Coordinates of C-alpha atoms in Angstrom, one line a residue:
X65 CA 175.5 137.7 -223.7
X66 CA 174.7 134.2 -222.3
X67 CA 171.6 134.4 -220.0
X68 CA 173.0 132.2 -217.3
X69 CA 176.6 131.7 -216.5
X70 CA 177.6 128.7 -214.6
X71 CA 181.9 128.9 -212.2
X72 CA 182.8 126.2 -211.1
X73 CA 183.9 122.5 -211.8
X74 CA 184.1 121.1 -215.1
X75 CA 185.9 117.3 -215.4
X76 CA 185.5 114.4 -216.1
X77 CA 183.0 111.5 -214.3
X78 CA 183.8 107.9 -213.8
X79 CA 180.9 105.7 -212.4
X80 CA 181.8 102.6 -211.1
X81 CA 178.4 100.5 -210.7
X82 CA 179.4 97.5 -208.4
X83 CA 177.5 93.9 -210.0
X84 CA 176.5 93.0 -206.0
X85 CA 176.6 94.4 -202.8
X86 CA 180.0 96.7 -201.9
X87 CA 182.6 94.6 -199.8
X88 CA 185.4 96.6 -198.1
X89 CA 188.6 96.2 -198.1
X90 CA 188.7 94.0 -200.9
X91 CA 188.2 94.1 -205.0
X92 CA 184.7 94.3 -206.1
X93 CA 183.3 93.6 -210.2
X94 CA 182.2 96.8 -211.6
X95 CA 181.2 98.3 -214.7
X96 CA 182.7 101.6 -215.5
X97 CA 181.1 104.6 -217.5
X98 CA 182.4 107.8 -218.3
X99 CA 181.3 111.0 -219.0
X100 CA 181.3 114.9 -218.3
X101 CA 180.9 116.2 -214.7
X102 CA 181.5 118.7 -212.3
X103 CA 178.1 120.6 -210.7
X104 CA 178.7 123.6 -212.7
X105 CA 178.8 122.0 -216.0
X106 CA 175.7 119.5 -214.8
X107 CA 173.6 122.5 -213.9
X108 CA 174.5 124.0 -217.2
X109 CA 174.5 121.3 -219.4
X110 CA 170.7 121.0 -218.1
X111 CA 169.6 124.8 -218.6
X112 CA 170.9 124.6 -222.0
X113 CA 168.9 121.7 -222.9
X114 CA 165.9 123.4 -221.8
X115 CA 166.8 126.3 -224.5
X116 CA 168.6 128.8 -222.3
X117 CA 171.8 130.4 -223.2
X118 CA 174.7 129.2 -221.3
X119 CA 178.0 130.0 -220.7
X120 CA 180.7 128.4 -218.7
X121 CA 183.8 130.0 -216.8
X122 CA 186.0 127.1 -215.0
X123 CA 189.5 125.6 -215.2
X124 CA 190.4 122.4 -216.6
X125 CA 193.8 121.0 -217.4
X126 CA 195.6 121.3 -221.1
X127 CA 195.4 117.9 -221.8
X128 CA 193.5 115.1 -223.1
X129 CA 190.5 115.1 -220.6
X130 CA 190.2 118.8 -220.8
X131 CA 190.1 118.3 -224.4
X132 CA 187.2 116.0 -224.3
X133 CA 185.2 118.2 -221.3
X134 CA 185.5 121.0 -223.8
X135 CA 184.1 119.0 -226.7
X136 CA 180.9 117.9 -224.9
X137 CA 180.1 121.2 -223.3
X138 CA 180.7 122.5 -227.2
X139 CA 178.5 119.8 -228.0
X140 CA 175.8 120.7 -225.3
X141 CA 175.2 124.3 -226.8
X142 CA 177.6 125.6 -223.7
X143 CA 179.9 128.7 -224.3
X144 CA 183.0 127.6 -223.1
X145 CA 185.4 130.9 -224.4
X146 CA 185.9 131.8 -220.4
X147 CA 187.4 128.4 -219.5
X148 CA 190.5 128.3 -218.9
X149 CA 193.5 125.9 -219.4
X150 CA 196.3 125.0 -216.5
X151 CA 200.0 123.8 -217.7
X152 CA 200.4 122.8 -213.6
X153 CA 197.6 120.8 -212.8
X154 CA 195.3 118.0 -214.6
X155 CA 191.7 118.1 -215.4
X156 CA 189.9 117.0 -212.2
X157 CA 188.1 113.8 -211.9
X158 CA 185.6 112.6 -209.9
X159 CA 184.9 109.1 -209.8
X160 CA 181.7 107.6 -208.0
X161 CA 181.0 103.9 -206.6
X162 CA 177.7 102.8 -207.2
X163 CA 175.5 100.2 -205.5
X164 CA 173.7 97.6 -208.0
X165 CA 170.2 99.7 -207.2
X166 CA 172.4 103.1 -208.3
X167 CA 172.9 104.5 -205.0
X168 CA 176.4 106.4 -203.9
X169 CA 178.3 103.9 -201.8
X170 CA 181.4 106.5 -201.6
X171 CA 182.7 109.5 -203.8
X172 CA 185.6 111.1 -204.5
X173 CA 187.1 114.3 -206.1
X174 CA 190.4 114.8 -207.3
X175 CA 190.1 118.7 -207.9
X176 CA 193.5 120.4 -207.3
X177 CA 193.3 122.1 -210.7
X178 CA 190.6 124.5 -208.6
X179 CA 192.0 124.5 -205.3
X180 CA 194.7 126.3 -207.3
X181 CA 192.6 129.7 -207.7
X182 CA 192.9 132.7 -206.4
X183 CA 190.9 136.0 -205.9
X184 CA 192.0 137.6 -209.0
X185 CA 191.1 134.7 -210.7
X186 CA 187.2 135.0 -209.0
X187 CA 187.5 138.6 -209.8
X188 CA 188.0 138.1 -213.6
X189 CA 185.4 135.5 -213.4
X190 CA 182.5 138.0 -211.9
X191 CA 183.6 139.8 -214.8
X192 CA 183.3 137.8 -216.9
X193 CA 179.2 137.0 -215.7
X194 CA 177.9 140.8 -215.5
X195 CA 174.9 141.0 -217.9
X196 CA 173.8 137.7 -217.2
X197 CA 170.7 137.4 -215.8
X198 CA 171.4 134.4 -213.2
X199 CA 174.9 133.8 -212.4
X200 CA 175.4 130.3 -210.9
X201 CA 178.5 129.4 -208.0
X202 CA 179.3 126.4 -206.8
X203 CA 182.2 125.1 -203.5
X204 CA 184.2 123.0 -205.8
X205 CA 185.9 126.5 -205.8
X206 CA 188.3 127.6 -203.0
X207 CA 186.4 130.3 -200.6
X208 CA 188.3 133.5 -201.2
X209 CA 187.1 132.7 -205.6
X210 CA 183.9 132.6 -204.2
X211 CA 183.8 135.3 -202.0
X212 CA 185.3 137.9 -205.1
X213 CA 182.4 136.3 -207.4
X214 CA 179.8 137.2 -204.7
X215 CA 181.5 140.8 -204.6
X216 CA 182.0 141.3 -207.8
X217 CA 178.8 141.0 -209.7
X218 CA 176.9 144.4 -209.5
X219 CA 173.3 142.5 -208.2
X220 CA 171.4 142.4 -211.4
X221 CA 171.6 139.2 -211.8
X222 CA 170.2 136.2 -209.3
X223 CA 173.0 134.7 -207.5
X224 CA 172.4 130.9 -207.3
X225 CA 175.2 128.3 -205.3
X226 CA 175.4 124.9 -204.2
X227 CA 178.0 123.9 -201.3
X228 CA 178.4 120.8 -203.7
X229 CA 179.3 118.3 -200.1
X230 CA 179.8 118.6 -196.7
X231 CA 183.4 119.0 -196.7
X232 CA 183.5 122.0 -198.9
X233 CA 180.1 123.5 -197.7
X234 CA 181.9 125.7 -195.6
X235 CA 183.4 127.6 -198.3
X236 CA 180.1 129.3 -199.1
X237 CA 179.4 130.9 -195.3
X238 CA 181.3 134.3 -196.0
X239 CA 179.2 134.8 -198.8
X240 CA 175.8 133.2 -197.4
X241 CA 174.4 136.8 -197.3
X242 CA 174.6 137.9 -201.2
X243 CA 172.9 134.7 -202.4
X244 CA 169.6 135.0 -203.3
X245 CA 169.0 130.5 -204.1
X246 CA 171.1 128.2 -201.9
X247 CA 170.6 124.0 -202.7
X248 CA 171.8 122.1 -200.0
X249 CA 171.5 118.4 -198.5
X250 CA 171.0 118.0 -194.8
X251 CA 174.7 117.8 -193.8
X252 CA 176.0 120.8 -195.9
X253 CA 173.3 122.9 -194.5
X254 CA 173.8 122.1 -191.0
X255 CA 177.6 122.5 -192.0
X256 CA 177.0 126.2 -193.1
X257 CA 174.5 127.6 -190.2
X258 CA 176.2 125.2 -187.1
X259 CA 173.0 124.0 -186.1
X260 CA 171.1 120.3 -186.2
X261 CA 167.5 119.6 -187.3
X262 CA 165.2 118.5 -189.8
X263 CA 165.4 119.7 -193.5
X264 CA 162.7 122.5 -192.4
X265 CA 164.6 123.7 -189.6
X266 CA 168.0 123.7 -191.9
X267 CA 166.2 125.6 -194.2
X268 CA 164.7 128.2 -192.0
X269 CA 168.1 128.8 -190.0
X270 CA 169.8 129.0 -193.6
X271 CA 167.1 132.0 -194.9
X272 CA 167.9 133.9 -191.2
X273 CA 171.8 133.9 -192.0
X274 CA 170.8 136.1 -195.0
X275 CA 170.1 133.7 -197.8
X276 CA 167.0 134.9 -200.1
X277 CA 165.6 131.4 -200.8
X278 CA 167.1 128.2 -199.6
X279 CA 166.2 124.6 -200.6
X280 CA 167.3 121.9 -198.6
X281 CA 167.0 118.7 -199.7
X282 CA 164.9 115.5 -198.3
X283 CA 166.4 113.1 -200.3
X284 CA 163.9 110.5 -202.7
X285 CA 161.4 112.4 -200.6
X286 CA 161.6 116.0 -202.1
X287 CA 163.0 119.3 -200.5
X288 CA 161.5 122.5 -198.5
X289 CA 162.1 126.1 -199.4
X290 CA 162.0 128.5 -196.9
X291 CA 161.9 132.4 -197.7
X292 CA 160.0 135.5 -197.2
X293 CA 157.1 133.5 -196.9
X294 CA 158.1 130.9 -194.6
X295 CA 158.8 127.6 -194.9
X296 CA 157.1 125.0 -197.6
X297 CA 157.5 121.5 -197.9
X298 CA 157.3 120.0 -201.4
X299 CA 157.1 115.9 -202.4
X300 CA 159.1 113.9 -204.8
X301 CA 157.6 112.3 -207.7
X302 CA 158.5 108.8 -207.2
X303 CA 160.8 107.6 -209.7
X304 CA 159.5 104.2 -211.8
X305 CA 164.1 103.1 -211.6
X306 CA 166.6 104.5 -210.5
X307 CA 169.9 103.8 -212.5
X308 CA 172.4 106.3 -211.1
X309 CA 172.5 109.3 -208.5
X310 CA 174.9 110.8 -209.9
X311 CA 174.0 114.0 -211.2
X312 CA 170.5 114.0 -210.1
X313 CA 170.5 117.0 -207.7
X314 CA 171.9 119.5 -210.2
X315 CA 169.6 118.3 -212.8
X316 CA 166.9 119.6 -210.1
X317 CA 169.4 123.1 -209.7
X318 CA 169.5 123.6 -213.5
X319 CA 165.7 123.1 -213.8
X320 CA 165.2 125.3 -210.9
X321 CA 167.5 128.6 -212.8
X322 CA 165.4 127.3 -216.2
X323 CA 162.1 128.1 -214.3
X324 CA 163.2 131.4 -213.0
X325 CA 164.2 132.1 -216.1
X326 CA 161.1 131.5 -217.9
X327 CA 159.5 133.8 -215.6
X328 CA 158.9 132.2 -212.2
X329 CA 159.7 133.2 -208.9
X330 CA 162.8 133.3 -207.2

């Protein structure tokens, strides 16, 4: 049994990194790279190449883009027997305009392949994660999917989510009380508890709605946890170049589960 297992999106990435400065409403030179996506794939693509087990229950399409998310998480070590393929809908994409210094000028998801699922289909998926020691959830999933996960699993393993962006954070708040690790930004936390502050404040509110430990991001300037023990502020290590956001805060998520799986705390 796969020590970790990751629900949630799996699809493919386009990054389109602008030469200059973004103009709207016009056509802007790019370059264009591709590659495997989706925050539940990221986060797991990063525990496994710490030396964790990994397995992966999503939904992509049966076509040639599923095909090739399925041969890199293959690739990556990732267990990928609990994904399944749709005959209605495409693999999703997400495709991400970057600024010349790698920042995220504007995003967007094309996921109907998950707004598609249902409870049962959240149900098999809890299923499918009992024995695993951390069981990770993520809001590219529709809310009632989420909500059957969070219900499903029998609470022997450490429930980890991520409202993935502001617009879908809210799909998380029926299930805020069974998570024991929340990462959020700013705006999805302040989206989930209806409240405004700082990252510390976010945090805090986020911990008294029921959630064991949450982490709110600070952006390039590092996050604060807030839990049993109140609230802690921790600094980023500043980066020598940044080439692309993209990704970057669930490579922080999947070394996050890889710590608590090599024994530290929750």
């Amino acid at each position: 049994m796969a020590r970790v297992c990751c629900i949630g999106g799996a699809h493919l990435d386009v990054g389109l990194h602008l030469d200059g400065r973004p103009l709207p409403a016009t056509s802007n030179p790019a370059s264009a790279v591709w590659g495997i996506g989706g925050v539940a794939a990221n986060v797991g693509r990063v525990v496994a190449a710490l030396g964790f087990d990994v397995a992966l229950v999503s939904q992509i399409g049966d076509d040639a883009e599923g095909r090739r998310v399925l041969e890199g998480l293959a690739a990556a070590g990732i267990d990928t027997a609990a994904v399944g393929l749709s005959r209605d809908h495409a693999t999703a994409l997400y495709a991400a305009v970057l600024d010349p210094a790698g920042g995220l000028v504007i995003g967007a998801a094309a996921g109907a392949v998950y707004d598609s699922l249902d409870r049962e289909w959240g149900e098999s998926a809890a299923a499918a994660a009992l024995g695993c020691e951390v069981v990770f959830v993520e809001a590219n999933l529709p809310q009632p999917v989420i909500s059957a996960i969070a219900s499903g699993l029998d609470g022997s393993a450490v429930l980890v989510a991520d409202p993935v962006s502001q617009p879908k954070a809210a799909r998380l708040r029926d299930a805020l009380a069974r998570v024991d690790v929340l990462f959020a930004g700013p705006e999805e936390a302040a989206e989930l508890v209806a409240v405004s502050g700082d990252a510390a404040h976010l945090a805090a509110a986020l911990h008294a709605a029921g959630v064991g430990t949450a982490v709110v991001s600070r952006g390039s300037s590092g996050v604060v946890l807030a839990d049993s023990a109140g609230v802690r502020v921790y600094d980023a290590v500043a980066p020598e170049r940044v080439a692309d956001v993209t990704g970057a805060g669930d490579a922080l998520l999947g070394g996050y589960i890889a710590g608590l799986l090599a024994g530290g705390p929750a």
